[in-house]
């Protein structure tokens, strides 16, 4: 049995969603993780808890509130309509927003731990040589935190690939628009097309194994280079 055109479309959409989400989260979460690693603000605990909420909340709960918030009567929905962007639910852009929120802990936490592990001595040494705060961050902190960036990128990508509850609640099941692999497997099972479901599910198992294997292989190398 071979994959059909809808299966390949779901695979491509899933990889596209995971790629876009990973790039955006790495850009957005790097300064947030740096702040969480070094701030002494009283807001550190509450903000860290908000970032980690997707780890404990059921995906359907997150998807439901995103659907309400970004719907026609929600605050974000009204804003996007006023800006001429339309409604985000049941669009690829809506899936990206949901994935950003749902996968955020898998980006922030590895980066935060990597920044915390640096300590203050490398940054102080760079400051004593006259490096500006931006120079210290770009030339000292980022290279030394490379293992954390690798971990964050791999985990974020893999976690986004495996999403189900959030994407189903927020994106529905529109072929080539919001139907990702996890939803496609669900459709095959509902239609009792177990052969197609098995092929996609087995592919996900293999993908997950390769991701973890690559992470275990790359991490020691990155640590030695750092």
Short mmCIF file of N, CA, C and O in Angstrom, two decimals, residues 48-59 62 101-107 109 113 159:
data_model
loop_
_atom_site.label_atom_id
_atom_site.label_comp_id
_atom_site.label_asym_id
_atom_site.label_seq_id
_atom_site.Cartn_x
_atom_site.Cartn_y
_atom_site.Cartn_z
N UNK A 48 7.65 32.71 33.96
CA UNK A 48 8.14 31.36 33.72
C UNK A 48 7.02 30.33 33.80
O UNK A 48 6.99 29.36 33.03
N UNK A 49 6.08 30.55 34.73
CA UNK A 49 4.95 29.62 34.86
C UNK A 49 4.04 29.70 33.65
O UNK A 49 3.53 28.68 33.17
N UNK A 50 3.81 30.90 33.14
CA UNK A 50 2.96 31.07 31.95
C UNK A 50 3.60 30.37 30.75
O UNK A 50 2.92 29.69 29.97
N UNK A 51 4.91 30.53 30.61
CA UNK A 51 5.62 29.89 29.50
C UNK A 51 5.49 28.37 29.58
O UNK A 51 5.35 27.69 28.56
N UNK A 52 5.52 27.83 30.81
CA UNK A 52 5.49 26.38 31.00
C UNK A 52 4.09 25.79 31.02
O UNK A 52 3.94 24.57 31.05
N UNK A 53 3.06 26.61 30.98
CA UNK A 53 1.68 26.11 31.06
C UNK A 53 1.35 25.03 30.02
O UNK A 53 0.67 24.05 30.33
N UNK A 54 1.80 25.17 28.77
CA UNK A 54 1.47 24.12 27.79
C UNK A 54 1.98 22.74 28.15
O UNK A 54 1.51 21.74 27.58
N UNK A 55 2.94 22.66 29.08
CA UNK A 55 3.45 21.35 29.49
C UNK A 55 2.43 20.58 30.32
O UNK A 55 2.47 19.35 30.37
N UNK A 56 1.53 21.30 30.99
CA UNK A 56 0.59 20.64 31.90
C UNK A 56 -0.86 20.76 31.45
O UNK A 56 -1.70 19.97 31.89
N UNK A 57 -1.17 21.73 30.60
CA UNK A 57 -2.54 21.90 30.13
C UNK A 57 -2.84 20.91 29.01
O UNK A 57 -1.98 20.68 28.14
N UNK A 58 -4.02 20.34 28.98
CA UNK A 58 -4.41 19.51 27.83
C UNK A 58 -4.39 20.34 26.55
O UNK A 58 -4.84 21.50 26.55
N UNK A 59 -3.88 19.78 25.46
CA UNK A 59 -3.84 20.55 24.20
C UNK A 59 -5.21 21.07 23.76
O UNK A 59 -5.30 22.14 23.17
N UNK A 62 -5.90 24.42 25.42
CA UNK A 62 -5.18 25.49 24.75
C UNK A 62 -5.84 25.83 23.42
O UNK A 62 -6.07 27.00 23.10
N UNK A 101 2.61 28.96 20.68
CA UNK A 101 2.25 28.91 22.10
C UNK A 101 2.46 27.50 22.66
O UNK A 101 3.03 27.33 23.74
N UNK A 102 2.03 26.50 21.92
CA UNK A 102 2.08 25.13 22.42
C UNK A 102 3.51 24.60 22.53
O UNK A 102 3.84 23.82 23.43
N UNK A 103 4.39 25.01 21.63
CA UNK A 103 5.77 24.51 21.63
C UNK A 103 6.75 25.44 22.34
O UNK A 103 7.93 25.11 22.44
N UNK A 104 6.29 26.57 22.84
CA UNK A 104 7.19 27.54 23.45
C UNK A 104 8.04 26.96 24.58
O UNK A 104 9.25 27.24 24.66
N UNK A 105 7.50 26.16 25.50
CA UNK A 105 8.35 25.64 26.58
C UNK A 105 9.53 24.82 26.08
O UNK A 105 10.59 24.80 26.71
N UNK A 106 9.35 24.15 24.95
CA UNK A 106 10.41 23.30 24.42
C UNK A 106 11.54 24.12 23.79
O UNK A 106 12.60 23.58 23.49
N UNK A 107 11.29 25.40 23.59
CA UNK A 107 12.33 26.31 23.13
C UNK A 107 12.94 27.07 24.30
O UNK A 107 14.16 27.15 24.44
N UNK A 109 12.90 26.60 27.71
CA UNK A 109 13.56 25.91 28.82
C UNK A 109 14.97 25.42 28.50
O UNK A 109 15.88 25.62 29.31
N UNK A 113 18.22 27.04 30.48
CA UNK A 113 19.20 26.22 31.20
C UNK A 113 20.61 26.43 30.64
O UNK A 113 21.59 26.46 31.40
N UNK A 159 8.39 18.39 18.46
CA UNK A 159 7.14 18.55 19.20
C UNK A 159 6.05 19.13 18.31
O UNK A 159 4.88 18.72 18.40
#
